[in-house]
GROMACS .gro file of C-alpha atoms in nm:
model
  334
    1UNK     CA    1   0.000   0.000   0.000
    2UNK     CA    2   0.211   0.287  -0.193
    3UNK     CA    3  -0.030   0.562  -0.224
    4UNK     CA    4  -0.272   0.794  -0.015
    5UNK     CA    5  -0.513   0.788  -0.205
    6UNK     CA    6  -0.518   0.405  -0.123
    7UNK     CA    7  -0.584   0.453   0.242
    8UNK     CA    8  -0.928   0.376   0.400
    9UNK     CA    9  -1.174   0.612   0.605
   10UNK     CA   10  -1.062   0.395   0.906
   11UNK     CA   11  -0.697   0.431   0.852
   12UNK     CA   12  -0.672   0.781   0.763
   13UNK     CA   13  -0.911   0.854   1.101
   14UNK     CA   14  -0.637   0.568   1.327
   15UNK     CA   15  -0.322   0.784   1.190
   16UNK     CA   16  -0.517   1.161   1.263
   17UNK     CA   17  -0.572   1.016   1.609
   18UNK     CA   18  -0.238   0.840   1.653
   19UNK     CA   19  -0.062   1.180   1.537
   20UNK     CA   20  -0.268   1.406   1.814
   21UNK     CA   21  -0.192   1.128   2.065
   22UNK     CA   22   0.208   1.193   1.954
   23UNK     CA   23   0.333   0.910   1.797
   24UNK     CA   24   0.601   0.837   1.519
   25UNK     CA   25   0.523   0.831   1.188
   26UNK     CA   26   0.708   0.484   1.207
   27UNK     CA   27   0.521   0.330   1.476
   28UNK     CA   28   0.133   0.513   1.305
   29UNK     CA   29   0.267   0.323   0.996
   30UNK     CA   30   0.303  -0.022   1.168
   31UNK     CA   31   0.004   0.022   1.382
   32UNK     CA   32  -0.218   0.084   1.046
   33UNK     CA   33  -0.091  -0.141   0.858
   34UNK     CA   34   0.061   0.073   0.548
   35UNK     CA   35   0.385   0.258   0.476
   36UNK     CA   36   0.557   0.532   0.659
   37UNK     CA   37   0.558   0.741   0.321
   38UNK     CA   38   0.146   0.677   0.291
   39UNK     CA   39   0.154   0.857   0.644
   40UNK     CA   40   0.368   1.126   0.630
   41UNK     CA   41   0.156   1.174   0.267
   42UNK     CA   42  -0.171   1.194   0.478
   43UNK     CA   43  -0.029   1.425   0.730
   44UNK     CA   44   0.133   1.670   0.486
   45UNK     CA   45  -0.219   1.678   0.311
   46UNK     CA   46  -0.434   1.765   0.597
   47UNK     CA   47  -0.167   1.998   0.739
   48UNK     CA   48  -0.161   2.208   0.432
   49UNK     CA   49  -0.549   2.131   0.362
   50UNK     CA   50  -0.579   2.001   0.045
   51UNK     CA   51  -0.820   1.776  -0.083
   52UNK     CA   52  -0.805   1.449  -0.244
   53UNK     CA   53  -0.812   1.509  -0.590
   54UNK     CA   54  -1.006   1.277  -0.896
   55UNK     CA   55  -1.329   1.254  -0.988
   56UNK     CA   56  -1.626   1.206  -0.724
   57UNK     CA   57  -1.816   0.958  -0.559
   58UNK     CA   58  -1.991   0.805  -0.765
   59UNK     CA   59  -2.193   0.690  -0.455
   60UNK     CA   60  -2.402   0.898  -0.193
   61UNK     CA   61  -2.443   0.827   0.192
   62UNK     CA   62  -2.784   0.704   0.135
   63UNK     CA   63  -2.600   0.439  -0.081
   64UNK     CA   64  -2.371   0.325   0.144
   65UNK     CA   65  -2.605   0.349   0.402
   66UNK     CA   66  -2.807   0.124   0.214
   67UNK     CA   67  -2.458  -0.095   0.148
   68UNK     CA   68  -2.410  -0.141   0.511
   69UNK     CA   69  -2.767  -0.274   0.582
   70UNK     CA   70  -2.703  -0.557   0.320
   71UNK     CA   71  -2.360  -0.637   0.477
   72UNK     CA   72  -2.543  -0.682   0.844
   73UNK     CA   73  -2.819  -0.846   0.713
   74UNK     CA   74  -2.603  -1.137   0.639
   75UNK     CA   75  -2.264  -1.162   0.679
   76UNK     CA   76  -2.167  -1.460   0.531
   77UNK     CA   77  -2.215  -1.382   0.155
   78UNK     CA   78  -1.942  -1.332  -0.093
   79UNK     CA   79  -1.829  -0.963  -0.275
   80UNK     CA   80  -2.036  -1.035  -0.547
   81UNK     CA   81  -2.353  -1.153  -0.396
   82UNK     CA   82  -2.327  -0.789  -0.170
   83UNK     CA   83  -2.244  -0.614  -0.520
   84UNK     CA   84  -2.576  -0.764  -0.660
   85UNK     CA   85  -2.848  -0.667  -0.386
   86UNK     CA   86  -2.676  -0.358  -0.421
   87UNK     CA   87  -2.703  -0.276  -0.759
   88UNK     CA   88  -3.053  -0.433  -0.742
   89UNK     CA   89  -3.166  -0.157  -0.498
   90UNK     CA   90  -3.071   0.101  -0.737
   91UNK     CA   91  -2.704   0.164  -0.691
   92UNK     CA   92  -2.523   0.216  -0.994
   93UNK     CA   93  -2.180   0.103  -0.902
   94UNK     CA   94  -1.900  -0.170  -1.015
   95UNK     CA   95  -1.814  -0.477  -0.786
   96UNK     CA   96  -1.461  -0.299  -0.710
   97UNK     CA   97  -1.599  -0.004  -0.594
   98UNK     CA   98  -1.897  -0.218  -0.371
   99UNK     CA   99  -1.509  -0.411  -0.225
  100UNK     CA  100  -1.386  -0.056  -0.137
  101UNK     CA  101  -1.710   0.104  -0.007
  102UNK     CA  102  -1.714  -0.169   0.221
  103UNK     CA  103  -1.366  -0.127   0.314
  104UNK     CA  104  -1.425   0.206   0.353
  105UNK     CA  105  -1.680   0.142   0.636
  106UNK     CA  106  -1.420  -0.100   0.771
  107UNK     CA  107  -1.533  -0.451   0.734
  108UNK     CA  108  -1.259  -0.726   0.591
  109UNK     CA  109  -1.299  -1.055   0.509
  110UNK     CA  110  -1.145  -1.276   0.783
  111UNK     CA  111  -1.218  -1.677   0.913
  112UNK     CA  112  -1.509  -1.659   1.151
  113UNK     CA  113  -1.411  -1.765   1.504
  114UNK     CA  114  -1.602  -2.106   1.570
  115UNK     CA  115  -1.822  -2.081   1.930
  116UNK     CA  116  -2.094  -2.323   2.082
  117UNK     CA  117  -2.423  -2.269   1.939
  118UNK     CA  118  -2.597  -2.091   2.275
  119UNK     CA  119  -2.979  -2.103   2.340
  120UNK     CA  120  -3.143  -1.865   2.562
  121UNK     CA  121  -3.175  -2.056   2.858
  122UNK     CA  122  -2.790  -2.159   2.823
  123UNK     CA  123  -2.683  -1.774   2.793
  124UNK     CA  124  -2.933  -1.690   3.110
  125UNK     CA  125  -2.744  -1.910   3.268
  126UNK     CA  126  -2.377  -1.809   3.170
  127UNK     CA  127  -2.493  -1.463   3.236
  128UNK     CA  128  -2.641  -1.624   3.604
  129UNK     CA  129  -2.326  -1.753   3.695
  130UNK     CA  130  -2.064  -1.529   3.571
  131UNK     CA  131  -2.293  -1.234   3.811
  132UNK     CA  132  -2.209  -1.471   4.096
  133UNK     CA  133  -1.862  -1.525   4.017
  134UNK     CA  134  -1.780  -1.224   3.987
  135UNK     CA  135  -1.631  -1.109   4.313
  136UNK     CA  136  -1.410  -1.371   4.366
  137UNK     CA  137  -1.085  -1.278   4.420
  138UNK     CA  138  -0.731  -1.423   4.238
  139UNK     CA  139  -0.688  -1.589   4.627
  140UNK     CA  140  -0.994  -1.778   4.543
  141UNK     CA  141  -0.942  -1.898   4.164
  142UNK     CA  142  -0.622  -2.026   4.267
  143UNK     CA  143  -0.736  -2.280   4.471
  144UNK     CA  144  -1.000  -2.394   4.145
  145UNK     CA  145  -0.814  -2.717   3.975
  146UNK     CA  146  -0.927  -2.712   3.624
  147UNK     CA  147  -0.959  -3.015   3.423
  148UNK     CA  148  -1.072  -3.094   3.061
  149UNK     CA  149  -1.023  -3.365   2.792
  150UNK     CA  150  -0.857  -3.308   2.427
  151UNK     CA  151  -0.823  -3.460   2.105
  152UNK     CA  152  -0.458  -3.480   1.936
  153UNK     CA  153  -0.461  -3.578   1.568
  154UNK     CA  154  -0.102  -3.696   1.384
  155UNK     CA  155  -0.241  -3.466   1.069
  156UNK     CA  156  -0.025  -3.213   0.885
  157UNK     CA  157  -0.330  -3.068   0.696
  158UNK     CA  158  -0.328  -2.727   0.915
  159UNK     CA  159   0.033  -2.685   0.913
  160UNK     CA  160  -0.005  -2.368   0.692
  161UNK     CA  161  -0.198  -2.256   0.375
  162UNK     CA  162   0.070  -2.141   0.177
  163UNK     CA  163   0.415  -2.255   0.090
  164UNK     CA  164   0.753  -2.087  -0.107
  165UNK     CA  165   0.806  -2.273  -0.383
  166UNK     CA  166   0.984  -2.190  -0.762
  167UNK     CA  167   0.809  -2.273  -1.085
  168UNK     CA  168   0.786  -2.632  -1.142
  169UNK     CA  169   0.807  -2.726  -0.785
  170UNK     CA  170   0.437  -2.806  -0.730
  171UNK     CA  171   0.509  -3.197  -0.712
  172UNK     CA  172   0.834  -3.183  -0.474
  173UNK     CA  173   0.777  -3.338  -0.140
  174UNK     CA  174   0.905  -3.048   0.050
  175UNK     CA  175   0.647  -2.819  -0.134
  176UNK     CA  176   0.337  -3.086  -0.007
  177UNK     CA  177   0.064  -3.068   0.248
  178UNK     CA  178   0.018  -3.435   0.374
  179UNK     CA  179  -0.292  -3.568   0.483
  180UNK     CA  180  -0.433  -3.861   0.658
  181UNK     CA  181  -0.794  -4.032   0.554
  182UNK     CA  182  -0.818  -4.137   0.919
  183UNK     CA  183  -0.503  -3.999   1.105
  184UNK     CA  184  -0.412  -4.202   1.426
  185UNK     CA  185  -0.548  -4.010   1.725
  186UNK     CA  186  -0.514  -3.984   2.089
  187UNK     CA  187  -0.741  -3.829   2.390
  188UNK     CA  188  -0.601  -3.669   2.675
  189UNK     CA  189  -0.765  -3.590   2.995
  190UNK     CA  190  -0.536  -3.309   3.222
  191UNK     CA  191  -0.554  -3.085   3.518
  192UNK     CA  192  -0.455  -2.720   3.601
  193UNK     CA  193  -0.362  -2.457   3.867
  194UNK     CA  194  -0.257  -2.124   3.904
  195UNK     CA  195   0.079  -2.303   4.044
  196UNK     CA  196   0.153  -2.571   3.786
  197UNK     CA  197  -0.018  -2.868   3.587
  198UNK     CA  198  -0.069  -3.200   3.708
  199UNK     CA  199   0.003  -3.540   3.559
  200UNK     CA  200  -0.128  -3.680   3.232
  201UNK     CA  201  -0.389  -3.983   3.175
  202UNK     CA  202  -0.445  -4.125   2.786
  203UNK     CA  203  -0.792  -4.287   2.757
  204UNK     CA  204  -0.782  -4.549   2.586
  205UNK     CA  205  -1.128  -4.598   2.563
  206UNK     CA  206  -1.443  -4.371   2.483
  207UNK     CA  207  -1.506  -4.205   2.878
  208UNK     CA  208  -1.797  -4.330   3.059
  209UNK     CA  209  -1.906  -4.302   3.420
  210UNK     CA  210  -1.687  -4.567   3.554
  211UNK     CA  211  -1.363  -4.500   3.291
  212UNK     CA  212  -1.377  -4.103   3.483
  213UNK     CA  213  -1.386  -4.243   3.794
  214UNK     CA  214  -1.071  -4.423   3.768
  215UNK     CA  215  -0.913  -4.131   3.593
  216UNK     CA  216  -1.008  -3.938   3.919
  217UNK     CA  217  -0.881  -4.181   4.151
  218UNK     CA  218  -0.525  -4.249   3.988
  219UNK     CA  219  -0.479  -3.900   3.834
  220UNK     CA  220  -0.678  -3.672   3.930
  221UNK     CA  221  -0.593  -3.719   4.322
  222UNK     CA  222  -0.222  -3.743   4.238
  223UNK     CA  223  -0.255  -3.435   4.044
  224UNK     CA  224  -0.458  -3.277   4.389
  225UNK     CA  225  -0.137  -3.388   4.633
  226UNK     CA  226   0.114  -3.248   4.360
  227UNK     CA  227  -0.070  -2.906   4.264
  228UNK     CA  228  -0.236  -2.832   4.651
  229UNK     CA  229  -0.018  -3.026   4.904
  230UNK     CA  230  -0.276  -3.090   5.183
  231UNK     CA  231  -0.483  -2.737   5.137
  232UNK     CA  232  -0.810  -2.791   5.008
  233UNK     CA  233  -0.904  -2.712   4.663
  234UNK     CA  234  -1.227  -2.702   4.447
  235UNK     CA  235  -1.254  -2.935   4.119
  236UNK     CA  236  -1.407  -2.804   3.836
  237UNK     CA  237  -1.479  -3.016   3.532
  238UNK     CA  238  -1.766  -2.998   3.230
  239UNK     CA  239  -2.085  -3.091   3.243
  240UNK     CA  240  -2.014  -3.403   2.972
  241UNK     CA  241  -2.245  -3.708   3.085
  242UNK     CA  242  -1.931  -3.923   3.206
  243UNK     CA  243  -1.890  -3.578   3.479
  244UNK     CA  244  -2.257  -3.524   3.594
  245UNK     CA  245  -2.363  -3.922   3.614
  246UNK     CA  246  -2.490  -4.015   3.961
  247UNK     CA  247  -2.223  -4.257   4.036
  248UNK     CA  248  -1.953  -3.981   3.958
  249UNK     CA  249  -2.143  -3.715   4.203
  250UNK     CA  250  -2.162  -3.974   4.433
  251UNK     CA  251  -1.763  -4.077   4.411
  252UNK     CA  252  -1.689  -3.679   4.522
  253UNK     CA  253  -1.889  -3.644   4.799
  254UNK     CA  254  -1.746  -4.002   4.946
  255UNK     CA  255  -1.361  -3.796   4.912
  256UNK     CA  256  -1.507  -3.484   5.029
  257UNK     CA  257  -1.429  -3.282   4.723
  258UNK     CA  258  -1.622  -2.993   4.621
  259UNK     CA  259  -1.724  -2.908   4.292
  260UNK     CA  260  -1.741  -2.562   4.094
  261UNK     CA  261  -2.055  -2.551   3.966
  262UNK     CA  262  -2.017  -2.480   3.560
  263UNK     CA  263  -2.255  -2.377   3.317
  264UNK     CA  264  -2.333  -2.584   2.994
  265UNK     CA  265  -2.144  -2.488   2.619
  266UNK     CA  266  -1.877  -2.259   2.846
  267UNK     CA  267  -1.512  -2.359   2.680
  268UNK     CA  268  -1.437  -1.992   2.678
  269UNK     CA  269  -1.446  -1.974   3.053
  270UNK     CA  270  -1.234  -2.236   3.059
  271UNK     CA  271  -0.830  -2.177   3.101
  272UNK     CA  272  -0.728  -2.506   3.072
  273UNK     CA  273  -0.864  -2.520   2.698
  274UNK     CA  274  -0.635  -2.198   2.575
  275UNK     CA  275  -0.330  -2.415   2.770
  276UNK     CA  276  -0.459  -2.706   2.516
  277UNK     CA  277  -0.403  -2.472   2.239
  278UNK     CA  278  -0.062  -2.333   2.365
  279UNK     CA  279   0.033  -2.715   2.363
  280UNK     CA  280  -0.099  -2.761   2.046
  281UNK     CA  281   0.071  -2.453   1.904
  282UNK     CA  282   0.409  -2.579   2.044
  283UNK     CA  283   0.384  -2.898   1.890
  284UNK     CA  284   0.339  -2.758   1.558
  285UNK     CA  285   0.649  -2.831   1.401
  286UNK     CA  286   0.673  -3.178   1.521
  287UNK     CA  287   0.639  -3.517   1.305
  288UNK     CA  288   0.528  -3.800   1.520
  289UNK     CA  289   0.514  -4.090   1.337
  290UNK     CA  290   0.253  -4.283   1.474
  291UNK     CA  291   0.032  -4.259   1.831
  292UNK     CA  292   0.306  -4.380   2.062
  293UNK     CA  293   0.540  -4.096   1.909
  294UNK     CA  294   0.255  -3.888   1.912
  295UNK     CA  295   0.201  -3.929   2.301
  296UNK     CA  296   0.582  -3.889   2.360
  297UNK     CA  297   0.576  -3.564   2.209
  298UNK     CA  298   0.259  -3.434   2.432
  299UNK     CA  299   0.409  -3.539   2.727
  300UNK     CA  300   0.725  -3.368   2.677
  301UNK     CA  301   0.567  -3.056   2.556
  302UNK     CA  302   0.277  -3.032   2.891
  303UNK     CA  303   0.607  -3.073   3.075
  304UNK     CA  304   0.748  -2.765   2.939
  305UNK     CA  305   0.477  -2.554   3.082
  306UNK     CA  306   0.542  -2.332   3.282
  307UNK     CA  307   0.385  -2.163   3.615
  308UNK     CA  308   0.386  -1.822   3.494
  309UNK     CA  309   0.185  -1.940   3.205
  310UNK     CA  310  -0.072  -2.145   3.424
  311UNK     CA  311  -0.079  -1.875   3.679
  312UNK     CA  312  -0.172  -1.573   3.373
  313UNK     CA  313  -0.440  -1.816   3.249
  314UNK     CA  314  -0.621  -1.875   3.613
  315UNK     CA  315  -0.589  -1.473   3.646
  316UNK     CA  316  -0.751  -1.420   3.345
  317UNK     CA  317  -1.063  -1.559   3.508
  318UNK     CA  318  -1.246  -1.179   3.641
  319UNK     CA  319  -1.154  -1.076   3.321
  320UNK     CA  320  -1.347  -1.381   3.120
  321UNK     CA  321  -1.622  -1.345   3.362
  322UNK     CA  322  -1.605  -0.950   3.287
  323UNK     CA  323  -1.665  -1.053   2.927
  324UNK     CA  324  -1.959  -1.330   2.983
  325UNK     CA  325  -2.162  -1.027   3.160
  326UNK     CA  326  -2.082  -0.806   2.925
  327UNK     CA  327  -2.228  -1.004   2.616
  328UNK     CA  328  -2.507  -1.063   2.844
  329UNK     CA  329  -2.418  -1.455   2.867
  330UNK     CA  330  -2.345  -1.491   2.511
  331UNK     CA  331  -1.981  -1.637   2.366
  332UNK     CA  332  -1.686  -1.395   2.439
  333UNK     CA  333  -1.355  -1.358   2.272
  334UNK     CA  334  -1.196  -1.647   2.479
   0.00000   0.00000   0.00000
């Protein structure tokens, strides 16, 4: 992005406010997103108050009023489906200039974030509990063990989108994407604090009632001793059907182990599910070769965790719970 003239609405109003607020033309330019010479072009314009030359809008505010309504009406459709409810409503305007009218109100084209599909009931209920929650104190979240399952795949399909290659490259090995019609898999329960993380258990087997209780018994209270010494400690899991049976309610009230309550379809006020991802992230580069060198390579990577990163993931709880009330129960960013 060479030119002024190539600037949106948004940028051109970021680098006026970045410039009052006294920053560097260098830093304004990396913040925006364009070149220090676009800046210091903007700046020079509206210092000596001239106007961007060319011919006029061919479009009026009604217009792009009317532009925006179609983009919020449905966000999901493409340029050209926009372009044509557009021009159907009277607009007389190319599909490049419907791309940059859009850009000019700021909206870009990115991969929607996936989140839980939330009723009504299930956001009252988010909102219910994040209201309760939400004086506790970091004294009392660290002394929450959090615990969650996840799914490792030995797939090379995400490792990227793109790749550097020269012409006639396409077919070399090093230039490939593998993938796996049913890659080898592996589930992993674990269990967090604000001090540390606990020990690992791989189920081999799909998690019922009586499969969770064991996990508790040789992992979970292992993890307990390990994380909380002889302090006590609330366990918080999911509300998956092998965590609310009877039998399983039963098994914590015979240890004397109390349970956070946790409302349904809530990963996002989970920590232990972004320290999944860090894992995950970590392990990005690695090539296990099949599930045994697959579980190597988790265990070595959860071992390299480290407290300050399980202690700034249980103190982001106020701030999750912040979020919850704010959408009024609904999914928040994390």
């Amino acid at each position: 992005m060479g030119k002024t003239a190539d600037l949106t609405t948004v940028q051109k109003m970021t680098i006026d406010t970045l410039k009052k607020e006294g920053k560097t033309q260098k830093v304004i330019a990396k913040e925006v997103g364009c070149s220090q010479s676009s800046v210091s072009k903007h700046i020079n314009r509206e210092a000596k108050g001239r106007k961007r030359c060319g011919r006029k809008e061919s479009t009026s505010k009604r217009d792009k009023r009317a532009l925006e309504r179609i983009v919020k009406q449905n966000r999901f459709k493409n340029v050209g489906e926009i372009h044509k409810e557009w021009t159907v409503a009277g607009v007389s305007a190319s599909r490049s200039t419907t791309h940059r009218r859009m850009q000019d109100m700021g909206f870009s084209c990115r991969i929607p974030c996936v989140k839980p599909l939330l009723n009504k009931r299930q956001r009252q209920k988010r909102l219910a509990w994040a209201q309760d929650k939400k004086d506790w104190t970091a004294a009392e979240w660290s002394k929450v063990m959090f615990s969650d399952e996840s799914k490792f795949c030995i797939s090379f399909g995400n490792q990227g989108s793109r790749v550097w290659r020269k012409t006639g490259e396409a077919q070399n090995p090093r230039c490939l994407k593998s993938s796996v019609k049913f890659p080898q898999s592996v589930m992993v329960w674990g269990a967090m604090s604000s001090a540390a993380v606990g020990p690992l258990c791989f189920l081999r087997s799909r998690v019922n009632a009586a499969v969770y209780q064991e996990v508790l018994e040789h992992f979970m209270l292992p993890a307990a001793d390990q994380l909380y010494g002889g302090d006590d400690f609330i366990f918080q899991h999911d509300l998956a059907p092998a965590h609310s049976a009877k039998s399983t309610s039963t098994w914590f009230k015979d240890h004397g182990i109390p349970l956070l309550d946790w409302p349904a379809y809530s990963p996002d006020l989970n920590p232990i599910k972004n320290l999944w991802g860090i894992v995950k992230r970590k392990m990005r580069d690695a090539r296990p070769n099949n599930a045994e060198e697959l579980k190597a390579t988790i265990k070595a990577t959860w071992a390299l965790i480290t407290p300050e990163e399980c202690n700034r993931l249980v103190d982001s709880m106020p701030r999750r719970i912040a979020a919850a009330i704010q959408a009024k129960g609904a999914a928040t960013k994390y």
